[in-house]
Short mmCIF file of C-alpha atoms in Angstrom, two decimals:
data_model
loop_
_atom_site.label_atom_id
_atom_site.label_comp_id
_atom_site.label_asym_id
_atom_site.label_seq_id
_atom_site.Cartn_x
_atom_site.Cartn_y
_atom_site.Cartn_z
CA MET A 21 0.04 0.01 -0.02
CA ALA A 22 2.93 2.24 -0.70
CA ALA A 23 3.05 5.48 -2.67
CA THR A 24 -0.64 5.71 -2.20
CA HIS A 25 -0.91 9.50 -1.76
CA PHE A 26 -0.06 10.41 -5.33
CA ILE A 27 -1.14 7.93 -7.94
CA HIS A 28 -4.53 9.38 -8.85
CA ASP A 29 -4.94 12.02 -11.47
CA VAL A 30 -4.74 15.45 -9.87
CA GLU A 31 -8.31 15.96 -11.02
CA ALA A 32 -9.34 13.36 -8.44
CA VAL A 33 -7.25 15.17 -5.82
CA LEU A 34 -8.35 18.68 -6.58
CA PRO A 35 -10.73 19.04 -9.55
CA LEU A 36 -9.38 21.61 -11.91
CA SER A 37 -12.84 23.01 -12.34
CA THR A 38 -12.78 24.16 -8.66
CA ILE A 39 -9.30 25.66 -8.63
CA THR A 40 -10.30 29.16 -9.60
CA VAL A 41 -13.15 29.15 -7.02
CA VAL A 42 -10.95 28.00 -4.12
CA LEU A 43 -7.55 29.61 -4.86
CA GLY A 44 -8.62 32.97 -3.42
CA GLY A 45 -10.13 31.35 -0.29
CA LEU A 46 -7.08 29.27 0.21
CA LEU A 47 -4.75 32.20 -0.02
CA LEU A 48 -6.80 34.30 2.43
CA LEU A 49 -7.21 31.40 4.83
CA PHE A 50 -3.53 30.48 4.63
CA PHE A 51 -2.40 33.98 5.51
CA ALA A 52 -4.99 34.21 8.20
CA VAL A 53 -3.83 30.97 9.81
CA THR A 54 -0.12 31.75 9.61
CA ALA A 55 -0.76 35.25 10.91
CA ARG A 56 -2.39 33.93 14.10
CA LYS A 57 0.62 31.68 14.85
CA PRO A 58 3.00 33.29 17.42
CA LYS A 59 6.42 33.89 16.07
CA GLN A 60 9.00 31.52 17.48
CA LYS A 61 12.71 31.82 17.30
CA ALA A 62 13.84 29.39 14.64
CA LYS A 63 16.39 26.71 15.44
CA VAL A 64 19.36 27.57 13.32
CA SER A 65 21.08 24.68 11.64
CA GLN A 66 24.49 24.84 10.04
CA LEU A 67 23.37 22.31 7.40
CA PRO A 68 21.23 23.50 4.41
CA PRO A 69 17.86 22.11 3.68
CA PRO A 70 17.47 19.70 0.69
CA PRO A 71 16.97 21.37 -2.66
CA GLY A 72 13.37 21.92 -3.63
CA ILE A 73 11.66 20.95 -6.91
CA PRO A 74 10.19 24.07 -8.56
CA GLY A 75 6.47 24.07 -8.57
CA LEU A 76 3.30 26.12 -8.87
CA PRO A 77 1.94 28.50 -6.20
CA LEU A 78 -0.36 26.60 -3.73
CA LEU A 79 -0.39 23.39 -5.72
CA GLY A 80 3.39 22.87 -5.61
CA ASN A 81 4.30 19.71 -7.48
CA LEU A 82 0.95 18.00 -7.48
CA LEU A 83 0.42 18.46 -11.22
CA ASN A 84 3.83 16.79 -11.86
CA LEU A 85 2.59 13.62 -10.20
CA LYS A 86 -0.51 12.97 -12.30
CA GLU A 87 1.08 10.18 -14.27
CA LYS A 88 -0.01 7.61 -11.62
CA LYS A 89 3.48 6.25 -11.20
CA PRO A 90 5.19 8.76 -8.87
CA HIS A 91 8.32 6.64 -8.29
CA ARG A 92 9.29 7.20 -11.93
CA THR A 93 8.86 11.00 -11.62
CA PHE A 94 10.83 10.94 -8.37
CA THR A 95 13.56 8.99 -10.13
CA LYS A 96 13.79 11.47 -13.05
CA TRP A 97 14.05 14.41 -10.49
CA ALA A 98 16.88 12.60 -8.71
CA GLU A 99 18.96 12.70 -11.93
CA ILE A 100 18.57 16.51 -11.93
CA TYR A 101 18.49 17.49 -8.24
CA GLY A 102 20.42 14.66 -6.63
CA PRO A 103 19.41 11.74 -4.38
CA ILE A 104 17.60 13.89 -1.80
CA TYR A 105 15.25 16.72 -2.35
CA THR A 106 11.95 18.32 -1.26
CA VAL A 107 8.65 18.21 -3.14
CA LYS A 108 5.79 20.54 -2.31
CA LEU A 109 2.34 18.90 -2.20
CA GLY A 110 -0.16 21.63 -1.72
CA ALA A 111 0.40 23.03 1.72
CA THR A 112 2.53 20.07 2.80
CA SER A 113 6.09 19.09 1.89
CA MET A 114 7.89 15.84 1.60
CA VAL A 115 11.59 14.89 1.42
CA VAL A 116 12.24 12.08 -1.08
CA LEU A 117 15.20 9.80 -0.80
CA ASN A 118 16.49 8.14 -3.91
CA ASN A 119 19.63 6.14 -3.29
CA THR A 120 20.64 3.29 -0.99
CA GLU A 121 22.98 5.33 1.19
CA VAL A 122 20.50 8.00 2.25
CA ALA A 123 17.70 5.39 2.46
CA LYS A 124 19.69 3.26 4.92
CA GLU A 125 20.65 6.37 6.91
CA ALA A 126 17.00 7.26 7.29
CA MET A 127 15.78 3.80 8.20
CA ILE A 128 18.68 2.75 10.44
CA THR A 129 20.89 5.59 11.64
CA ARG A 130 18.27 8.31 12.01
CA TYR A 131 15.44 6.01 12.87
CA SER A 132 14.76 7.44 16.25
CA SER A 133 13.84 10.80 14.70
CA ILE A 134 11.44 9.45 12.12
CA SER A 135 9.71 6.42 13.65
CA THR A 136 6.09 7.77 13.42
CA ARG A 137 3.61 7.54 10.59
CA LYS A 138 1.40 10.23 9.10
CA LEU A 139 -1.35 8.48 7.31
CA SER A 140 -3.71 9.66 4.59
CA THR A 141 -7.43 9.88 5.35
CA ALA A 142 -7.98 6.61 3.47
CA LEU A 143 -5.24 4.69 5.22
CA SER A 144 -6.31 6.06 8.61
CA ILE A 145 -9.81 4.65 8.14
CA LEU A 146 -8.73 1.44 6.46
CA THR A 147 -6.22 0.58 9.33
CA GLY A 148 -8.43 1.44 12.21
CA ASN A 149 -6.29 4.49 12.94
CA LYS A 150 -2.93 2.63 12.93
CA CYS A 151 -4.13 -0.62 14.46
CA MET A 152 -1.82 -2.54 12.12
CA VAL A 153 1.81 -3.47 12.65
CA ALA A 154 2.79 -2.07 9.30
CA THR A 155 1.18 1.31 9.78
CA SER A 156 1.38 1.90 13.56
CA ASP A 157 3.89 4.28 15.12
CA TYR A 158 7.00 2.71 16.80
CA ASN A 159 5.46 2.68 20.33
CA ASP A 160 4.41 0.19 22.95
CA PHE A 161 1.40 -0.96 20.83
CA HIS A 162 3.59 -1.60 17.83
CA LYS A 163 6.14 -3.54 19.89
CA MET A 164 3.38 -5.61 21.49
CA VAL A 165 1.54 -6.64 18.37
CA LYS A 166 4.72 -7.21 16.42
CA ARG A 167 5.92 -9.53 19.11
CA HIS A 168 2.67 -11.46 18.89
CA ILE A 169 2.83 -11.83 15.09
CA ILE A 170 6.50 -12.81 15.11
CA THR A 171 6.02 -15.36 17.93
CA SER A 172 2.96 -17.07 16.48
CA LEU A 173 3.18 -16.60 12.79
CA LEU A 174 6.11 -14.99 11.04
CA GLY A 175 9.26 -15.63 13.09
CA SER A 176 11.72 -18.40 12.24
CA ASN A 177 10.36 -20.87 14.91
CA ALA A 178 6.80 -20.13 13.80
CA GLN A 179 7.75 -20.68 10.18
CA LYS A 180 9.05 -24.07 11.01
CA GLN A 181 5.72 -24.95 12.61
CA HIS A 182 3.84 -23.78 9.51
CA ARG A 183 6.05 -25.69 7.10
CA GLY A 184 3.44 -28.31 6.32
CA GLN A 185 0.93 -25.69 5.19
CA ARG A 186 3.38 -24.20 2.81
CA ASP A 187 4.35 -27.59 1.35
CA ALA A 188 0.66 -28.38 0.86
CA MET A 189 0.15 -25.12 -0.99
CA MET A 190 3.04 -25.96 -3.32
CA ASP A 191 1.49 -29.42 -4.05
CA ASN A 192 -1.95 -27.84 -4.70
CA LEU A 193 -0.48 -25.27 -7.10
CA CYS A 194 1.34 -27.87 -9.18
CA LYS A 195 -1.59 -30.18 -9.25
CA GLN A 196 -3.80 -27.34 -10.67
CA PHE A 197 -1.24 -26.53 -13.37
CA HIS A 198 -0.80 -30.21 -14.23
CA ALA A 199 -4.67 -30.59 -14.48
CA GLY A 200 -4.90 -27.57 -16.72
CA ALA A 201 -2.11 -28.78 -19.00
CA LYS A 202 -3.75 -32.24 -19.32
CA ALA A 203 -7.25 -30.83 -20.00
CA ARG A 204 -6.11 -28.00 -22.29
CA PRO A 205 -2.66 -28.87 -23.80
CA LEU A 206 -0.64 -25.83 -25.07
CA GLU A 207 -3.50 -23.53 -23.97
CA ALA A 208 -2.43 -20.49 -21.87
CA ALA A 209 -3.44 -20.48 -18.24
CA ASN A 210 -4.29 -17.44 -16.11
CA TYR A 211 -1.43 -17.77 -13.70
CA ARG A 212 -2.66 -15.13 -11.25
CA ALA A 213 -6.11 -16.69 -10.91
CA ILE A 214 -4.54 -19.91 -9.77
CA PHE A 215 -1.73 -18.58 -7.66
CA ASP A 216 -3.51 -15.79 -5.82
CA LEU A 217 -6.41 -17.82 -4.57
CA GLU A 218 -4.13 -20.64 -3.30
CA LEU A 219 -2.05 -18.02 -1.51
CA PHE A 220 -5.20 -16.47 -0.06
CA ALA A 221 -6.23 -19.95 1.20
CA LEU A 222 -2.88 -20.33 2.91
CA ALA A 223 -3.22 -16.90 4.55
CA ILE A 224 -6.70 -17.79 5.93
CA ARG A 225 -5.44 -21.06 7.37
CA GLN A 226 -2.53 -19.35 9.08
CA ALA A 227 -4.70 -16.52 10.35
CA VAL A 228 -7.83 -18.36 11.63
CA GLY A 229 -7.01 -22.06 11.46
CA ASP A 230 -9.35 -23.37 8.71
CA ASP A 231 -9.69 -22.49 5.01
CA VAL A 232 -13.25 -22.11 3.87
CA ASP A 233 -14.71 -22.20 0.37
CA SER A 234 -17.72 -20.13 1.43
CA LEU A 235 -18.80 -18.19 4.48
CA TYR A 236 -22.16 -16.87 5.70
CA VAL A 237 -21.81 -13.34 6.99
CA GLU A 238 -24.74 -12.41 9.18
CA GLU A 239 -24.17 -8.66 9.03
CA LEU A 240 -24.30 -8.81 5.22
CA GLY A 241 -27.08 -11.24 5.08
CA THR A 242 -25.41 -13.39 2.44
CA THR A 243 -22.98 -16.23 1.77
CA LEU A 244 -19.66 -15.26 0.17
CA SER A 245 -17.61 -17.46 -2.08
CA LYS A 246 -13.86 -17.58 -1.66
CA GLU A 247 -13.45 -15.24 -4.63
CA GLU A 248 -15.86 -12.80 -3.03
CA MET A 249 -14.02 -12.99 0.28
CA TYR A 250 -10.78 -12.34 -1.50
CA LYS A 251 -12.30 -9.29 -3.12
CA THR A 252 -13.76 -7.97 0.10
CA MET A 253 -10.60 -8.60 2.23
CA VAL A 254 -7.89 -7.95 -0.25
CA THR A 255 -8.48 -6.33 -3.70
CA ASP A 256 -11.17 -3.81 -2.69
CA LEU A 257 -9.06 -2.52 0.13
CA MET A 258 -5.84 -2.46 -1.82
CA GLU A 259 -7.68 -0.26 -4.41
CA ALA A 260 -9.20 1.89 -1.71
CA SER A 261 -5.86 2.58 -0.06
CA ILE A 262 -4.82 4.74 -2.99
CA GLU A 263 -7.83 7.00 -2.69
CA VAL A 264 -6.79 10.52 -2.10
CA ASP A 265 -8.67 13.09 -0.06
CA TRP A 266 -7.48 16.49 -1.35
CA ARG A 267 -7.68 17.80 2.21
CA ASP A 268 -4.64 15.71 3.03
CA PHE A 269 -2.62 18.21 0.98
CA PHE A 270 -4.41 21.25 2.42
CA PRO A 271 -4.86 20.52 6.13
CA TYR A 272 -6.19 23.97 6.98
CA MET A 273 -9.16 23.13 4.64
CA SER A 274 -10.18 20.10 6.75
CA TRP A 275 -13.43 21.93 7.62
CA VAL A 276 -14.68 21.58 4.05
CA PRO A 277 -17.03 18.62 3.73
CA ASN A 278 -15.85 15.67 1.63
CA LYS A 279 -18.09 12.83 2.80
CA SER A 280 -17.94 10.64 -0.29
CA ILE A 281 -14.43 9.34 0.35
CA GLU A 282 -15.03 8.84 4.04
CA GLU A 283 -18.36 7.00 3.46
CA ASN A 284 -16.80 4.80 0.87
CA MET A 285 -13.92 3.87 3.09
CA LYS A 286 -16.15 3.18 6.00
CA ARG A 287 -18.40 0.95 3.84
CA LEU A 288 -15.52 -1.13 2.70
CA VAL A 289 -14.10 -1.35 6.24
CA SER A 290 -17.51 -2.41 7.52
CA ARG A 291 -17.69 -5.17 5.00
CA ARG A 292 -14.20 -6.38 5.78
CA ILE A 293 -14.80 -6.31 9.53
CA ALA A 294 -18.01 -8.23 9.06
CA VAL A 295 -16.22 -11.01 7.08
CA VAL A 296 -13.34 -11.18 9.56
CA LYS A 297 -15.64 -11.35 12.54
CA ALA A 298 -17.75 -14.01 10.85
CA MET A 299 -14.49 -16.02 10.43
CA ILE A 300 -13.58 -15.35 14.11
CA ARG A 301 -16.97 -16.45 15.39
CA HIS A 302 -16.75 -19.67 13.38
CA GLN A 303 -13.37 -20.39 14.87
CA LYS A 304 -14.18 -19.28 18.42
CA LYS A 305 -16.73 -21.98 18.70
CA ARG A 306 -14.06 -24.56 17.78
CA PHE A 307 -11.64 -22.92 20.28
CA SER A 308 -14.19 -22.96 23.13
CA GLU A 309 -14.61 -26.75 22.59
CA GLY A 310 -10.92 -27.23 23.18
CA LYS A 311 -9.98 -27.82 19.57
CA GLU A 312 -6.97 -25.55 19.19
CA LEU A 313 -5.06 -25.14 15.97
CA ASN A 314 -1.75 -23.67 15.12
CA CYS A 315 -3.05 -20.30 13.88
CA PHE A 316 -2.67 -16.57 14.67
CA LEU A 317 -6.22 -16.29 16.07
CA ASP A 318 -5.84 -19.08 18.57
CA TYR A 319 -2.60 -17.50 19.80
CA LEU A 320 -4.18 -14.10 20.24
CA LEU A 321 -7.18 -15.63 22.10
CA SER A 322 -4.80 -17.22 24.54
CA ASN A 323 -2.12 -14.54 24.80
CA ALA A 324 -3.45 -11.20 23.88
CA LYS A 325 -6.45 -10.66 26.01
CA GLU A 326 -5.68 -6.95 26.32
CA LEU A 327 -6.82 -6.44 22.67
CA SER A 328 -10.23 -5.17 21.92
CA GLU A 329 -12.60 -7.05 19.52
CA ASP A 330 -11.94 -4.53 16.73
CA GLU A 331 -8.17 -4.54 17.24
CA MET A 332 -8.11 -8.35 17.12
CA ALA A 333 -10.19 -8.34 13.94
CA THR A 334 -7.73 -5.81 12.34
CA LEU A 335 -4.68 -7.85 13.47
CA VAL A 336 -6.14 -11.11 12.14
CA TRP A 337 -6.80 -9.47 8.80
CA GLU A 338 -3.38 -7.83 8.41
CA PRO A 339 -1.42 -11.04 7.60
CA ILE A 340 -4.11 -12.08 5.15
CA ILE A 341 -3.81 -8.89 3.01
CA GLU A 342 -0.13 -8.63 3.39
CA THR A 343 0.54 -12.24 2.41
CA SER A 344 -1.27 -11.43 -0.85
CA ASP A 345 1.06 -8.64 -1.71
CA THR A 346 4.82 -9.07 -1.94
CA THR A 347 4.82 -12.80 -2.54
CA ALA A 348 2.27 -12.57 -5.28
CA VAL A 349 3.93 -9.65 -7.03
CA THR A 350 7.39 -10.98 -6.99
CA THR A 351 6.56 -14.58 -8.00
CA GLU A 352 4.41 -13.40 -10.92
CA TRP A 353 7.23 -11.20 -12.26
CA ALA A 354 9.79 -13.98 -11.74
CA MET A 355 7.75 -16.48 -13.77
CA TYR A 356 7.13 -13.86 -16.46
CA GLU A 357 10.80 -13.19 -16.89
CA LEU A 358 11.82 -16.91 -16.77
CA ALA A 359 9.21 -17.68 -19.39
CA LYS A 360 10.54 -14.77 -21.52
CA ASN A 361 14.18 -15.77 -21.02
CA PRO A 362 14.57 -19.58 -21.69
CA SER A 363 18.33 -19.48 -21.02
CA HIS A 364 17.80 -18.34 -17.46
CA GLN A 365 15.03 -20.82 -17.04
CA ASP A 366 17.23 -23.72 -18.30
CA ARG A 367 20.11 -22.71 -16.00
CA LEU A 368 17.82 -22.68 -12.97
CA PHE A 369 16.32 -26.05 -13.99
CA LYS A 370 19.77 -27.61 -14.29
CA ASP A 371 20.77 -26.17 -10.90
CA ILE A 372 17.71 -27.74 -9.36
CA GLN A 373 18.42 -31.06 -10.99
CA ARG A 374 22.02 -30.94 -9.66
CA VAL A 375 20.81 -30.52 -6.11
CA CYS A 376 17.53 -32.47 -6.04
CA GLY A 377 17.78 -35.18 -8.77
CA ASP A 378 14.43 -36.81 -9.15
CA ARG A 379 12.88 -35.72 -5.83
CA LYS A 380 10.80 -32.53 -5.48
CA VAL A 381 12.62 -29.40 -4.56
CA SER A 382 11.80 -28.32 -0.87
CA GLU A 383 12.63 -25.52 1.48
CA ASP A 384 15.59 -27.66 2.81
CA ASP A 385 17.22 -27.24 -0.61
CA LEU A 386 17.03 -23.49 -0.85
CA PRO A 387 20.47 -22.72 0.69
CA GLN A 388 22.12 -24.92 -2.01
CA LEU A 389 20.33 -23.23 -4.93
CA PRO A 390 22.09 -19.87 -5.64
CA CYS A 391 20.43 -19.53 -8.98
CA LEU A 392 16.99 -19.68 -7.40
CA SER A 393 18.00 -17.11 -4.84
CA ALA A 394 19.42 -14.89 -7.61
CA VAL A 395 16.10 -15.03 -9.57
CA PHE A 396 14.16 -14.05 -6.37
CA HIS A 397 16.44 -11.11 -5.55
CA GLU A 398 16.62 -9.84 -9.12
CA SER A 399 12.78 -9.92 -9.36
CA LEU A 400 12.58 -7.90 -6.10
CA ARG A 401 15.09 -5.44 -7.48
CA ARG A 402 13.64 -4.95 -10.95
CA TYR A 403 10.07 -4.94 -9.82
CA SER A 404 10.18 -3.61 -6.21
CA PRO A 405 6.77 -4.68 -4.91
CA VAL A 406 6.52 -1.43 -3.00
CA PRO A 407 8.30 1.13 -5.16
CA VAL A 408 7.90 3.95 -2.61
CA ILE A 409 7.92 3.13 1.14
CA PRO A 410 4.93 4.78 2.95
CA PRO A 411 5.92 8.22 4.24
CA ARG A 412 7.36 8.53 7.77
CA TYR A 413 6.99 11.61 9.84
CA VAL A 414 10.00 13.50 11.24
CA HIS A 415 9.13 14.34 14.91
CA GLU A 416 12.36 16.13 15.72
CA ASP A 417 15.01 17.93 13.72
CA THR A 418 17.56 15.60 12.14
CA GLU A 419 19.93 15.35 9.28
CA ILE A 420 20.14 12.98 6.30
CA GLY A 421 22.53 12.95 3.49
CA GLY A 422 24.25 16.09 4.74
CA TYR A 423 21.07 18.14 4.77
CA HIS A 424 19.00 19.51 7.64
CA ILE A 425 15.54 17.99 7.96
CA SER A 426 13.07 19.92 9.97
CA ALA A 427 10.59 18.47 12.45
CA GLY A 428 7.16 18.11 10.80
CA THR A 429 8.58 16.96 7.43
CA GLN A 430 7.47 13.72 5.80
CA ILE A 431 10.09 11.26 4.47
CA ALA A 432 9.41 9.12 1.41
CA ILE A 433 11.91 6.42 0.38
CA ASN A 434 11.86 5.72 -3.40
CA LEU A 435 13.09 2.05 -3.59
CA HIS A 436 12.56 2.13 -7.39
CA ALA A 437 15.32 4.73 -7.73
CA CYS A 438 17.63 2.86 -5.26
CA ASN A 439 17.29 -0.33 -7.28
CA MET A 440 17.64 1.37 -10.66
CA ASP A 441 20.74 3.33 -9.69
CA GLU A 442 23.30 2.94 -12.47
CA LYS A 443 26.06 3.66 -9.96
CA LYS A 444 25.26 0.47 -8.12
CA TRP A 445 23.55 -1.73 -10.77
CA GLU A 446 24.97 -2.34 -14.15
CA LYS A 447 22.28 -1.93 -16.84
CA PRO A 448 19.51 -1.75 -14.19
CA GLU A 449 16.62 -1.84 -16.72
CA GLU A 450 17.63 -5.43 -17.60
CA TRP A 451 16.30 -8.38 -15.60
CA ASN A 452 19.47 -10.31 -15.11
CA PRO A 453 19.83 -12.71 -12.15
CA GLU A 454 23.44 -13.36 -13.14
CA ARG A 455 24.43 -10.05 -11.44
CA PHE A 456 23.87 -11.86 -8.05
CA LEU A 457 26.17 -14.77 -8.96
CA ASP A 458 29.44 -13.00 -9.61
CA GLY A 459 30.32 -12.47 -5.98
CA LYS A 460 29.69 -8.70 -6.01
CA PHE A 461 26.57 -8.96 -3.90
CA ASP A 462 25.93 -11.02 -0.73
CA LEU A 463 22.82 -13.00 -1.23
CA ALA A 464 22.59 -13.30 2.64
CA ASP A 465 22.36 -9.55 2.97
CA ARG A 466 18.74 -8.89 4.07
CA TYR A 467 19.09 -5.21 2.86
CA ILE A 468 20.44 -6.07 -0.62
CA THR A 469 17.43 -4.51 -2.38
CA MET A 470 15.68 -3.17 0.79
CA ALA A 471 12.43 -4.57 -0.61
CA PHE A 472 11.42 -5.38 3.01
CA GLY A 473 12.65 -2.14 4.48
CA ALA A 474 15.52 -1.94 6.95
CA GLY A 475 16.26 -1.30 10.67
CA LYS A 476 13.70 -1.77 13.39
CA ARG A 477 10.68 -1.43 11.00
CA VAL A 478 11.95 -4.14 8.64
CA CYS A 479 8.97 -6.16 7.32
CA ALA A 480 8.01 -8.88 9.76
CA GLY A 481 6.93 -11.19 6.89
CA SER A 482 10.13 -11.11 4.96
CA LEU A 483 11.13 -14.64 5.85
CA GLN A 484 7.78 -16.12 4.86
CA ALA A 485 7.70 -14.14 1.64
CA MET A 486 11.16 -15.43 0.67
CA LEU A 487 10.24 -19.10 1.52
CA LEU A 488 6.95 -19.00 -0.35
CA SER A 489 8.22 -17.18 -3.45
CA THR A 490 11.46 -19.20 -3.85
CA SER A 491 9.74 -22.57 -3.17
CA ALA A 492 7.01 -21.82 -5.76
CA ILE A 493 9.50 -20.65 -8.47
CA GLY A 494 11.67 -23.72 -7.83
CA ARG A 495 8.65 -26.15 -7.96
CA PHE A 496 7.20 -24.52 -11.07
CA VAL A 497 10.50 -24.61 -12.98
CA GLN A 498 11.24 -28.18 -11.85
CA GLU A 499 7.86 -29.57 -13.04
CA PHE A 500 7.10 -27.33 -16.02
CA GLU A 501 8.64 -25.59 -19.00
CA TRP A 502 7.12 -22.09 -19.01
CA ARG A 503 6.39 -20.33 -22.33
CA LEU A 504 4.85 -17.00 -23.09
CA ILE A 505 2.09 -16.52 -25.59
CA ASP A 506 2.89 -13.90 -28.29
CA SER A 507 0.94 -11.10 -26.72
CA GLU A 508 2.88 -11.48 -23.51
CA GLU A 509 6.32 -10.89 -24.98
CA THR A 510 6.12 -7.18 -24.48
CA ASP A 511 3.35 -6.93 -21.87
CA ALA A 512 5.45 -5.70 -18.92
CA ASP A 513 3.31 -2.76 -17.83
CA ILE A 514 2.74 -2.26 -14.10
CA GLY A 515 -0.49 -1.33 -12.49
CA VAL A 516 -1.22 1.32 -9.93
CA LEU A 517 -1.36 -1.10 -6.96
CA THR A 518 2.27 -1.62 -5.83
CA ASN A 519 4.30 -2.90 -8.76
CA ARG A 520 2.01 -5.66 -9.74
CA LYS A 521 1.86 -6.63 -13.34
CA LEU A 522 -0.95 -4.61 -14.93
CA ARG A 523 -2.61 -7.65 -16.59
CA PRO A 524 -2.47 -11.14 -15.23
CA LEU A 525 0.20 -13.38 -16.60
CA GLN A 526 -1.04 -15.69 -19.44
CA VAL A 527 1.41 -18.54 -19.69
CA ILE A 528 1.69 -22.04 -21.13
CA ALA A 529 3.00 -24.57 -18.62
CA VAL A 530 4.25 -27.70 -20.33
CA PRO A 531 4.93 -30.58 -17.96
CA ARG A 532 8.52 -31.76 -18.14
CA VAL A 533 9.12 -35.45 -19.13
CA ALA A 534 10.38 -37.41 -16.18
#
C-alpha cells in the first residue's frame, strides 16, 4: 500500500474546475492561519535544507505527479537534483530519498527521529487508525503486536511450525497447473487466478485455522464465495488505499465537507470487519470446545486478552492482506521473466536437477540453490513490490545525506530509484539474475534490495515471503517448462497497486518429461 498518496490524477485530488473558486479562499485562509501563529525563534542549523523541486503556487508539485507512477517521476528528478530533495504537495512538503545510502541512513541511523507515521485519510480509516503493525507508530502498541505476530506466525520458529501448510500449498498449485495442462494442452493459463487464490487460502489457514470455500456473513445477510471473500478482504481494500482526499494536501481546509471518500472507506471497512468477525466467530466455537489449531487467532485468544474485539479483527486481517502482496507480485514477475528468457530458465532447471535429482525441491534445498536465490532477488530489485515506502514523519530535527531535515517533514523512500541506480547496478533496466552470482553482492544480505525495508521497521513477513516465493518458483521450473504467448512478450506494464503486473500473466505450462 505504498506510494498511495499520489497515484490518482490530480483531477481526483483537486478538480481543476474548482481551482479558480478556491484559490482565493485558500490564500486568504492560509495567510490568516499563519498570521495567528505566534512567532517563534527558529532553530538555526548549520546544514542547508534539501533542494526543492520548482512548482506552482499553492499546488506545488501536485500536477507533476498525475502520471499515476510517482516513483518514476521521483527518479527523473533525482537525476537533476540529486538523491535527496523536497517536493511541495499543496500546503505540505515531503523529502524524497532516492539512493541506497541515504535510504539506509534514514531507516537505520536516524530511525529514532522518524519512527512515526502520518497516514492519509484513506489509510487512517482502513487501518483502524494505525491498528496494524505495518502502519502503527513505533510505540508500545507496535512492539506488543509485532511480538505477537513474530512469535505465532512470522518468526523463524513459527515458520518451522507452518512448514506443512506451505508444502501443501506448493503441491496444490502444481496439481492445478498439471490438471490444466492435461485438459487443455498448449493453452495459456491465467497464472494469477490460480496462484493468488491458493495463496489466499494459505493466509486464511494461518490466520484463523481453517480454510473455507464459502462463508455466511450475518451482518451482510449473504454467503460469500472464496473469490468474493478475496475481493472484500484484499483487492477492494488495496484499491481503496490509494484513494486521495485533497484535504490531506491542504490541512487547513479540513473543515470543508468531503463525505464521499469517508463514506466509501467506512463501507469497505465495515464489509471487511463483518467478514473477519464471521470467520472469528466460526473459529471461536471450535476454540471454546478445546480444539486448538496452530494459527494466529488461537494464539491471540490465549495470549493477547488486552486487545479489543476490533483490534483483534484488524490484526487477524493484516497477515491475510499482506501475504497477498509481496509474494504474489514477486513470484508473478519472476515467472514472467523466466518464461521470457529460456536460457535463465534452463540454468535454474539444471541447478535444481544438480541438487535435487528426481525428488521434488523443498525448502531444505534453498540454501544450495544460488540460481534460485538470484532469480528471487533480481525480481525484487527490478520490480520492487513497494516502489515507494509509505511516508514517515519527522518528529524532531535531524539530518540525512548532509542536509537539515526539520521536524514536521514527511520522508518518502523511493526504492525504485535505489534499485535502478546505475552507480550500483549495471544496466539496471535489464532483468539479469546473473548479477547476483558473480560475488559482487551477498545473497545473505537482508538489505540487498531493501524490498522489505531496513532497521527496526523491517517487514515482519520477509522470511515467509522469501520461503513462499522461492519454493514456488523452484517447484514451477522443476515440473514445467514455461512459455509466453505472443501477446505477453512485451506486456510488462505495471499497475497502480504496488508494482503488480498490470494484466494477469497468461502462460503455457508444459509438464517436463520425467
